[in-house]
PDB file of C-alpha atoms in Angstrom:
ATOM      1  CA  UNK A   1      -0.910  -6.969  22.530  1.00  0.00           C
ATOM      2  CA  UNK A   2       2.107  -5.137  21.146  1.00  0.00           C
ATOM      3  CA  UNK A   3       0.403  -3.967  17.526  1.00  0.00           C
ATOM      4  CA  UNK A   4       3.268  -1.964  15.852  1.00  0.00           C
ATOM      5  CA  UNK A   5       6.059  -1.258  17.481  1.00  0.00           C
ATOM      6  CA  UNK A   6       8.445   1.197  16.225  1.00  0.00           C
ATOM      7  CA  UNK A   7      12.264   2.206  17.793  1.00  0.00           C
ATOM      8  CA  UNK A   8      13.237   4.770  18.242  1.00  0.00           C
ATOM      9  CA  UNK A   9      11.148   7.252  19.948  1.00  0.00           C
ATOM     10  CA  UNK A  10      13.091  10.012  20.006  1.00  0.00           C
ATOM     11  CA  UNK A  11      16.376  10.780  18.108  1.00  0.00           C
ATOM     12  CA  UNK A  12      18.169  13.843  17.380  1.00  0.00           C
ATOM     13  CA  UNK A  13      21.110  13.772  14.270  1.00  0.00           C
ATOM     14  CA  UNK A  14      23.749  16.005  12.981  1.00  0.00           C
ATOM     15  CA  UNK A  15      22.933  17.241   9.218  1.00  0.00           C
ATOM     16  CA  UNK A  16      24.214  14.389   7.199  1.00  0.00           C
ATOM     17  CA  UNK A  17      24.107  11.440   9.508  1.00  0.00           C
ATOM     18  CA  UNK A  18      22.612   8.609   8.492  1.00  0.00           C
ATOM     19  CA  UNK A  19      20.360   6.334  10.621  1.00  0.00           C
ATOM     20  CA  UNK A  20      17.005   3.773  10.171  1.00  0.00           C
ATOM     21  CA  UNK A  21      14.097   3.487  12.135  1.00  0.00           C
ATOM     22  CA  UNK A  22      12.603   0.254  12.688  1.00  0.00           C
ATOM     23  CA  UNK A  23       8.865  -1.027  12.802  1.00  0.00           C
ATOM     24  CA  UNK A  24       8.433  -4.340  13.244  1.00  0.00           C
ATOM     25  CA  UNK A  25       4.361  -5.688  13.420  1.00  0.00           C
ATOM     26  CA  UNK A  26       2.616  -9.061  15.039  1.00  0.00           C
ATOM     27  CA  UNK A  27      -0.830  -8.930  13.388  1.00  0.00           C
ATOM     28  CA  UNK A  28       0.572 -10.876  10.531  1.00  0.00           C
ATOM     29  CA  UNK A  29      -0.847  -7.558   8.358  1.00  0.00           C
ATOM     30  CA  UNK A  30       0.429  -7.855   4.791  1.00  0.00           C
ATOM     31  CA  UNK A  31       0.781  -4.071   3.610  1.00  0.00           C
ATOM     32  CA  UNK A  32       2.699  -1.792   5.876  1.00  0.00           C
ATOM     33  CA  UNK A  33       3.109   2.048   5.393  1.00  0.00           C
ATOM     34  CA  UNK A  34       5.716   5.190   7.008  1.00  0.00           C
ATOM     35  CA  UNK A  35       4.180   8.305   7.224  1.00  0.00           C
ATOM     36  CA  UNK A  36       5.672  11.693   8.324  1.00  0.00           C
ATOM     37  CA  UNK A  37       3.505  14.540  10.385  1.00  0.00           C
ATOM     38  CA  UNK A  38       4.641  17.618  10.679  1.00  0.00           C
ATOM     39  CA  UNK A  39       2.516  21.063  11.559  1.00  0.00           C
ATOM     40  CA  UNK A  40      -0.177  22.034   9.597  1.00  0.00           C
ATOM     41  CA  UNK A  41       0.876  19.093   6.973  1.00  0.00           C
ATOM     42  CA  UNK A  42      -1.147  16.040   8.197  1.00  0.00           C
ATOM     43  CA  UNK A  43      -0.084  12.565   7.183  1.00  0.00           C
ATOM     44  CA  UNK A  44       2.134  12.523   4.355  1.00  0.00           C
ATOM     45  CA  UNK A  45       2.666   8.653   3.333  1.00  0.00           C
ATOM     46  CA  UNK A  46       7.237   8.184   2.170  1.00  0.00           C
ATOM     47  CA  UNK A  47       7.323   4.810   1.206  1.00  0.00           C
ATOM     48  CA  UNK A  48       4.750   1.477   1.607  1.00  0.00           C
ATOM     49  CA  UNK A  49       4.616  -1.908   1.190  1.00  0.00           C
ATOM     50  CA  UNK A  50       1.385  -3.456  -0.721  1.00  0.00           C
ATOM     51  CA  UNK A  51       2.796  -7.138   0.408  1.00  0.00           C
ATOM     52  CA  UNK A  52       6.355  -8.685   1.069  1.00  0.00           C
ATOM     53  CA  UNK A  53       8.663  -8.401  -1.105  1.00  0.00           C
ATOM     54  CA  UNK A  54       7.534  -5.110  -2.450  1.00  0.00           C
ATOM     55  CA  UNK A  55       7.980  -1.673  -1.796  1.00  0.00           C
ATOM     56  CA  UNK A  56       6.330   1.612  -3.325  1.00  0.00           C
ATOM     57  CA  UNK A  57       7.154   5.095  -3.058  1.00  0.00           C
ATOM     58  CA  UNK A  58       4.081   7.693  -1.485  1.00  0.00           C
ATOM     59  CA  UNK A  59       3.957  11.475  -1.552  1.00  0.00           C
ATOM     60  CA  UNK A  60       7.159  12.336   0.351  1.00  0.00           C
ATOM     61  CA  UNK A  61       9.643   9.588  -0.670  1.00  0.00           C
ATOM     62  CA  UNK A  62      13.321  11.718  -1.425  1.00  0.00           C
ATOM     63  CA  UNK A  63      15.869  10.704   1.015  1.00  0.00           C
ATOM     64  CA  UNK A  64      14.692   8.046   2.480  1.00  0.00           C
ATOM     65  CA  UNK A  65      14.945   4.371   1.392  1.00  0.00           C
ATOM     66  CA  UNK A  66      13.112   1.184   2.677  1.00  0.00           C
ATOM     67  CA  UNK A  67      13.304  -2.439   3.512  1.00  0.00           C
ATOM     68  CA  UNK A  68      10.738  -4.818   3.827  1.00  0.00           C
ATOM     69  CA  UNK A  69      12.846  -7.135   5.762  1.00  0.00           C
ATOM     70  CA  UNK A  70      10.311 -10.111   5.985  1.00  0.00           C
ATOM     71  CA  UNK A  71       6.482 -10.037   6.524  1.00  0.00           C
ATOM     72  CA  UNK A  72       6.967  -8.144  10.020  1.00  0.00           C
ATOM     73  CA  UNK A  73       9.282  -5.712   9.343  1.00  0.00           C
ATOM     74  CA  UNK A  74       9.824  -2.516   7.776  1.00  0.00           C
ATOM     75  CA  UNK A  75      12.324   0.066   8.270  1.00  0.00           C
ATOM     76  CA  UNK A  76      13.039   3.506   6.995  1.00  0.00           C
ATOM     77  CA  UNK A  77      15.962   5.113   6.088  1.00  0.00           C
ATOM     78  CA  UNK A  78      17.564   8.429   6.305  1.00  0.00           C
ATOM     79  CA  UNK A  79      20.608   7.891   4.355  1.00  0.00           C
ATOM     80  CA  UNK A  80      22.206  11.891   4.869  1.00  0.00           C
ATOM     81  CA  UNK A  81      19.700  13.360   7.334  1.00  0.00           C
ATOM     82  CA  UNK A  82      19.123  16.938   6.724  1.00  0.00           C
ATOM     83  CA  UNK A  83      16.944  19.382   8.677  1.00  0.00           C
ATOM     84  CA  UNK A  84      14.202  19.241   6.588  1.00  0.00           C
ATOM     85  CA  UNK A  85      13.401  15.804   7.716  1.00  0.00           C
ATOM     86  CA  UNK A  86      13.043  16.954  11.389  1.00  0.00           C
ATOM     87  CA  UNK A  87       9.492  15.833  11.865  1.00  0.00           C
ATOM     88  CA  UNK A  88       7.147  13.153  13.339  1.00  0.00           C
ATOM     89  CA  UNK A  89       7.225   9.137  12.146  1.00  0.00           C
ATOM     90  CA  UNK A  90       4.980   6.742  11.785  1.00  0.00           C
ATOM     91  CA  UNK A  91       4.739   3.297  10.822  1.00  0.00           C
ATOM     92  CA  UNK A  92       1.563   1.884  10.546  1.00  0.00           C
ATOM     93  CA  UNK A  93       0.240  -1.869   8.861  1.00  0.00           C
ATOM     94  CA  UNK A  94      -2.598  -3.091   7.884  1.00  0.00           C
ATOM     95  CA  UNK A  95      -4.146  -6.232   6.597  1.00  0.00           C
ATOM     96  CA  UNK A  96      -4.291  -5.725   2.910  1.00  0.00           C
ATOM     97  CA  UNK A  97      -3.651  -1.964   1.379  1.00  0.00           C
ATOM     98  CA  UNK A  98      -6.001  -2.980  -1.742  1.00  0.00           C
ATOM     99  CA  UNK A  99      -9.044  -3.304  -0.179  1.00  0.00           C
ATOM    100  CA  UNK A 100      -8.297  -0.007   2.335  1.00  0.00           C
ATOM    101  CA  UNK A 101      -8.768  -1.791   5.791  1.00  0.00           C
ATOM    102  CA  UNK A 102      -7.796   0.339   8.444  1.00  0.00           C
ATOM    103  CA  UNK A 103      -4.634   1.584   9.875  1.00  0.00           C
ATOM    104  CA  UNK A 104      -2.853   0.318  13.026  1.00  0.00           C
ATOM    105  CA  UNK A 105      -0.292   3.068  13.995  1.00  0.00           C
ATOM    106  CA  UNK A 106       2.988   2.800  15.566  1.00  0.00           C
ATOM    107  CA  UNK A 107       3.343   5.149  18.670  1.00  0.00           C
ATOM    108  CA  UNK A 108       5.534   7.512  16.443  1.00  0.00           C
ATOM    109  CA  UNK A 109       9.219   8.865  16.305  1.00  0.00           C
ATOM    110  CA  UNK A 110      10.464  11.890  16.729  1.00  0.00           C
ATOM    111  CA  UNK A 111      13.171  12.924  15.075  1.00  0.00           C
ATOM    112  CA  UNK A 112      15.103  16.224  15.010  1.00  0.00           C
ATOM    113  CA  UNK A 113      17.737  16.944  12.529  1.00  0.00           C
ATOM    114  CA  UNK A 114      20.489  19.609  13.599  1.00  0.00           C
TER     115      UNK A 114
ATOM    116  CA  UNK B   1      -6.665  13.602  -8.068  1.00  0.00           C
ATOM    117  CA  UNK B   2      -7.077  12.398  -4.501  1.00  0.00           C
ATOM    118  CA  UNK B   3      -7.635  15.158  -1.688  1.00  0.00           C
ATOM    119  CA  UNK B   4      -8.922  15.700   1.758  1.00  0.00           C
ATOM    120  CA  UNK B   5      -9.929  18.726   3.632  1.00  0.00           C
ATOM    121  CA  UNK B   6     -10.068  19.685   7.033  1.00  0.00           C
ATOM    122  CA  UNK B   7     -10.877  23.225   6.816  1.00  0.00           C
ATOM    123  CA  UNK B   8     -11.153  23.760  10.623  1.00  0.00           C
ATOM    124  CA  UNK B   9      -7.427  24.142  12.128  1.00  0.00           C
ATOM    125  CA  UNK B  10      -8.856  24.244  15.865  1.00  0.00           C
ATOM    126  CA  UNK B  11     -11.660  24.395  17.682  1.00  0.00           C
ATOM    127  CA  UNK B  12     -12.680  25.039  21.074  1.00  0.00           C
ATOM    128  CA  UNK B  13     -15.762  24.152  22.920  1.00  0.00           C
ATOM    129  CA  UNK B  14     -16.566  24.323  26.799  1.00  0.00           C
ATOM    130  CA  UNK B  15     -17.442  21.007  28.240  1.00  0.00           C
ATOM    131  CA  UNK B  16     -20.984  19.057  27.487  1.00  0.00           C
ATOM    132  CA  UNK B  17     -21.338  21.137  23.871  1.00  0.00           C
ATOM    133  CA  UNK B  18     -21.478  19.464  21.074  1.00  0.00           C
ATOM    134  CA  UNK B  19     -19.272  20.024  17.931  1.00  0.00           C
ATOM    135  CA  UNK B  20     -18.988  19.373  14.312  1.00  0.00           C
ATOM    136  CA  UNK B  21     -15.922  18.458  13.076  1.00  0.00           C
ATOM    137  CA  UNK B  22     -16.313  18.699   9.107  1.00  0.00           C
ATOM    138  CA  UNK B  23     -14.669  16.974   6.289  1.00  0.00           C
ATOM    139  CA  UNK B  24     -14.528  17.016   2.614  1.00  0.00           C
ATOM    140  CA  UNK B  25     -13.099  14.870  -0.044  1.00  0.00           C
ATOM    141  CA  UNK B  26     -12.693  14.196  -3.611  1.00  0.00           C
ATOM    142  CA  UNK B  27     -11.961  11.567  -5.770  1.00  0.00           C
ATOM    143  CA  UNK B  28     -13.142  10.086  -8.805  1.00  0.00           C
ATOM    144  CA  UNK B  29     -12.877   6.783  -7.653  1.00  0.00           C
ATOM    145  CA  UNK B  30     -16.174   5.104  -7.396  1.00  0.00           C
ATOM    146  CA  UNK B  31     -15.241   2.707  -4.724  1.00  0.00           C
ATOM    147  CA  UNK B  32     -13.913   4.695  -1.665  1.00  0.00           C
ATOM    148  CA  UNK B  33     -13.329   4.763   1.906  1.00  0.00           C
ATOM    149  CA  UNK B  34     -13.509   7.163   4.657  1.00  0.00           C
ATOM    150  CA  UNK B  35     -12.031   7.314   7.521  1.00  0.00           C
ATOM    151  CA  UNK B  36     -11.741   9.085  11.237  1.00  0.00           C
ATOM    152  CA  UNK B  37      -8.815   8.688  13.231  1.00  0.00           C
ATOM    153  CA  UNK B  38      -7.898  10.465  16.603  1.00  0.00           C
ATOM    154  CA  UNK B  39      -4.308  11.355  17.886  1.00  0.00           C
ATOM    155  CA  UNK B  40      -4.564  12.190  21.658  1.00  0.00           C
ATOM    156  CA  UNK B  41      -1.653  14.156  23.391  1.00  0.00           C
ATOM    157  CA  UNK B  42      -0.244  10.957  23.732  1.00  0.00           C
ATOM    158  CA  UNK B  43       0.584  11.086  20.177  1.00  0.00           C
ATOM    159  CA  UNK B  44      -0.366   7.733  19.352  1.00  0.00           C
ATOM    160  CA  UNK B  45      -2.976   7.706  16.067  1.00  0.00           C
ATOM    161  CA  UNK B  46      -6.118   5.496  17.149  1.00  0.00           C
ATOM    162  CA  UNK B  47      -8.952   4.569  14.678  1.00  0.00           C
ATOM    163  CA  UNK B  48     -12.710   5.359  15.212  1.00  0.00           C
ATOM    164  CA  UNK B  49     -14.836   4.787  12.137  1.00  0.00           C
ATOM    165  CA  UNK B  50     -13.930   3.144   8.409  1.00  0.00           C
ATOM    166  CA  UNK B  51     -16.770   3.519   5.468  1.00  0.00           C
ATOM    167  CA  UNK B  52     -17.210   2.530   2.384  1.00  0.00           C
ATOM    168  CA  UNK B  53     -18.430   4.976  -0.554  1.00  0.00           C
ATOM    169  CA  UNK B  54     -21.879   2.167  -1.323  1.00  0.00           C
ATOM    170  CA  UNK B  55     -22.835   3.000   2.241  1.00  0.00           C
ATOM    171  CA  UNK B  56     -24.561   6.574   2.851  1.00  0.00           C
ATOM    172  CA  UNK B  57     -26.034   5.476   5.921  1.00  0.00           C
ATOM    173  CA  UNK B  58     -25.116   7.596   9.008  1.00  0.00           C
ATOM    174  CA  UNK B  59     -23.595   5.939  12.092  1.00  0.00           C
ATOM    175  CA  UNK B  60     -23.539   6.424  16.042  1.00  0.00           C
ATOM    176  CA  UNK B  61     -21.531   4.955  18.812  1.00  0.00           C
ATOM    177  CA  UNK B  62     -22.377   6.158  21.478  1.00  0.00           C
ATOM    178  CA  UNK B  63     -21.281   9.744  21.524  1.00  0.00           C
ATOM    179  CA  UNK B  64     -20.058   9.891  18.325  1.00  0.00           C
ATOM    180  CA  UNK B  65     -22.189  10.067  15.379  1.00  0.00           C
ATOM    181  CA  UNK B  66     -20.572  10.442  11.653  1.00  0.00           C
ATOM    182  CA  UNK B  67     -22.580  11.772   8.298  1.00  0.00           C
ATOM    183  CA  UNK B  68     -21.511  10.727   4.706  1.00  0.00           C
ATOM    184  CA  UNK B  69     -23.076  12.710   1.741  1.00  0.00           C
ATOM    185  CA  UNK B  70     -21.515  11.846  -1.260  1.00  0.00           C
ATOM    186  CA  UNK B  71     -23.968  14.552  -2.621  1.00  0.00           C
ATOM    187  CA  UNK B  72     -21.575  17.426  -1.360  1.00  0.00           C
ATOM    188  CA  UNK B  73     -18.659  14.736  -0.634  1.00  0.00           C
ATOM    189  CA  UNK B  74     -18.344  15.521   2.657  1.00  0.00           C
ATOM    190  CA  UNK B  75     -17.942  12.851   6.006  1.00  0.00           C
ATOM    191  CA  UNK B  76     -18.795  14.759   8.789  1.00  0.00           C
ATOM    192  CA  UNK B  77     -17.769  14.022  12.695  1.00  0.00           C
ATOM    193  CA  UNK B  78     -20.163  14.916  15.632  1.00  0.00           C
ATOM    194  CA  UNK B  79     -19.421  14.594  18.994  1.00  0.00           C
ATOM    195  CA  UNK B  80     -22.131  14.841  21.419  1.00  0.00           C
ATOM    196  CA  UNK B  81     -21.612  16.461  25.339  1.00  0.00           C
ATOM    197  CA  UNK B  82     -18.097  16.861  24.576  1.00  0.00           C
ATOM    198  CA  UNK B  83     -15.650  15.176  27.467  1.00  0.00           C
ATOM    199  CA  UNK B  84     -12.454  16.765  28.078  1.00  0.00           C
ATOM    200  CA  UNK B  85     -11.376  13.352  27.358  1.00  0.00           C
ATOM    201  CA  UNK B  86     -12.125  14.319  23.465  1.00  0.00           C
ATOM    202  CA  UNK B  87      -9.518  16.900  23.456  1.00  0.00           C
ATOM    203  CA  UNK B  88      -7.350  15.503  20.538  1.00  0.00           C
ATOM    204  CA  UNK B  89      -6.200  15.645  16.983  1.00  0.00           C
ATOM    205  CA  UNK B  90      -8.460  14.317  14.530  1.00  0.00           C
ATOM    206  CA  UNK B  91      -8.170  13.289  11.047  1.00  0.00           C
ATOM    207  CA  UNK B  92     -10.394  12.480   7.852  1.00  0.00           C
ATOM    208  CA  UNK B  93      -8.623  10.452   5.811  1.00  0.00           C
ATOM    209  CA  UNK B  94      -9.611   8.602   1.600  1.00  0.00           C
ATOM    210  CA  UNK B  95      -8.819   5.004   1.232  1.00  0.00           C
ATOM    211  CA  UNK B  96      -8.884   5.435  -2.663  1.00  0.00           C
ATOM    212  CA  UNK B  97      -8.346   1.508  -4.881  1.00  0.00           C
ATOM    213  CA  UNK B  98      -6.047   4.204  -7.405  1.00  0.00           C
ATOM    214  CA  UNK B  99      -2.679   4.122  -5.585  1.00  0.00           C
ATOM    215  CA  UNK B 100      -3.380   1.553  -2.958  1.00  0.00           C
ATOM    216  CA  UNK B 101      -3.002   5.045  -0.813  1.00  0.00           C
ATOM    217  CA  UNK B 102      -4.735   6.620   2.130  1.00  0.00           C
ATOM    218  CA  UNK B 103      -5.072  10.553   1.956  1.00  0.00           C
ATOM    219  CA  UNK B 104      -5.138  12.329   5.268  1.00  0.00           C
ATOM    220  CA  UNK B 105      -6.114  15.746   6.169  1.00  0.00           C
ATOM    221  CA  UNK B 106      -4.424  17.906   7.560  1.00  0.00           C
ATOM    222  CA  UNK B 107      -6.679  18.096  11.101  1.00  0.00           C
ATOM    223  CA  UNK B 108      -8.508  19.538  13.391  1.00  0.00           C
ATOM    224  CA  UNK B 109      -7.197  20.180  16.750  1.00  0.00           C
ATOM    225  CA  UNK B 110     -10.395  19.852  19.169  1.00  0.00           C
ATOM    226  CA  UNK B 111      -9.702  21.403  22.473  1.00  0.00           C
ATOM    227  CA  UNK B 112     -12.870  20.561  25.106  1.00  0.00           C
ATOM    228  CA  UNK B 113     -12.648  23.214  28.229  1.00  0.00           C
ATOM    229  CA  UNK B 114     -13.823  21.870  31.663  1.00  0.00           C
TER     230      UNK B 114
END
C-alpha cells in the first residue's frame, strides 16, 4: 500500500530558485496538509486543503504557494527559495480535516537551501 | 489560542525502564482531539493513539498506556520495559474543530540504551 507518497526526497537549491514538491495520495482522503519540521520547532502546518478545490493557509504559509491538483494531489511551492526554508517536508492526508481523523504522513523531504 | 507542550526535549532511559513522556495542551474548544505520533530514525511520522476530549478513559496497547486529564489538560504517554526499538521522536499533537488545524509539539526525543 503506497499511502502518501511525496518526491522528492532530498533536494538542495541555490537562494532564489524556484522548485515544487509533489504529494500525491491513494486513500481517496479528502483534506490533505504540508507541514515543515525543523529543530526544536515541531510540526508547523504551510498550507492545507479542507477538500478539493480548496486551499487554506496554516502557521508558516510566506513563500510558498499550493495546488490542489485533483482529489490526489497536492503540491507545494517554493517560488524564490531562500535559506530560511532549508528544513524538513511533509505532506500528510487524511479523511476529513473537520472531524480531526488522523494523519497519514508522507516519508518527508529534505530540502536545503544554499 | 491553540497550544501544545512537550516540555521534555530528550530523555534517556536504559533498557526494560519505563518512562513518562508528558504532554500538555490548551484550548478552549470543547470538542478536541489528542493525539501521539512517533517519528523513528527513519524519519517517517507513524500514528499511535487518537482521542477525543468526551473520553477521559485511559488506554493500553500492549506496552503503551496513555492518560487524559482534562482536569490539568494534560495527555500523558507511558511506555512500559522500554525496547530499544522505542528509541524515536514523539509528538502530542490538538485536533481543535476552530481552524480545521492540528497543533503539534515540539517533541520529545526518547533515546532507550541497551
Amino acid at each position: 500500500n503506497a499511502g502518501v507518497t511525496q518526491t522528492p526526497k532530498f533536494q538542495v537549491l541555490k537562494t532564489g530558485q524556484s522548485m515544487t514538491l509533489q504529494c500525491a495520495q491513494d486513500m481517496n482522503h479528502n483534506s490533505m496538509y504540508w507541514y515543515r519540521q525543523d529543530p526544536g520547532m515541531g510540526l508547523r502546518l504551510i498550507y492545507y486543503s479542507a477538500s478539493e478545490g480548496t486551499t487554506d493557509k496554516g502557521e508558516v504559509p510566506n513563500g510558498y504557494n499550493v495546488s490542489r491538483l485533483n482529489k490526489r494531489e497536492f503540491s507545494l511551492r517554493l517560488e524564490s527559495a531562500a535559506p530560511s526554508q532549508t528544513s524538513v517536508y511533509f505532506c500528510a492526508s487524511s479523511e476529513a480535516s473537520w472531524e480531526n481523523e488522523k494523519l497519514f504522513f508522507g516519508s518527508g523531504t529534505q530540502l536545503s537551501v544554499l | 489560542a491553540q497550544k501544545v507542550t512537550q516540555a521534555q526535549t530528550e530523555i534517556s532511559v536504559v533498557e526494560k525502564e519505563d518512562v513518562t513522556l508528558d504532554c500538555v495542551y490548551e484550548t478552549r474548544d470543547t470538542t478536541y482531539y489528542l493525539f501521539w505520533y512517533k517519528q523513528p530514525p527513519s524519519g517517517e511520522l507513524v500514528f499511535l493513539i487518537r482521542r477525543n476530549s468526551f473520553d477521559e478513559q485511559n488506554e493500553i496497547s500492549g506496552r503503551y498506556s496513555w492518560n487524559f486529564q482534562k482536569s490539568t489538560s494534560s495527555f500523558n504517554f507511558t511506555i512500559t520495559a522500554s525496547q530499544v526499538v522505542d528509541s524515536a521522536v514523539y509528538f502530542c499533537a490538538l485536533g481543535a474543530n476552530t481552524g480545521n488545524q492540528f497543533y503539534f509539539g515540539t517533541g520529545t526525543s526518547l533515546t532507550v540504551i541497551p
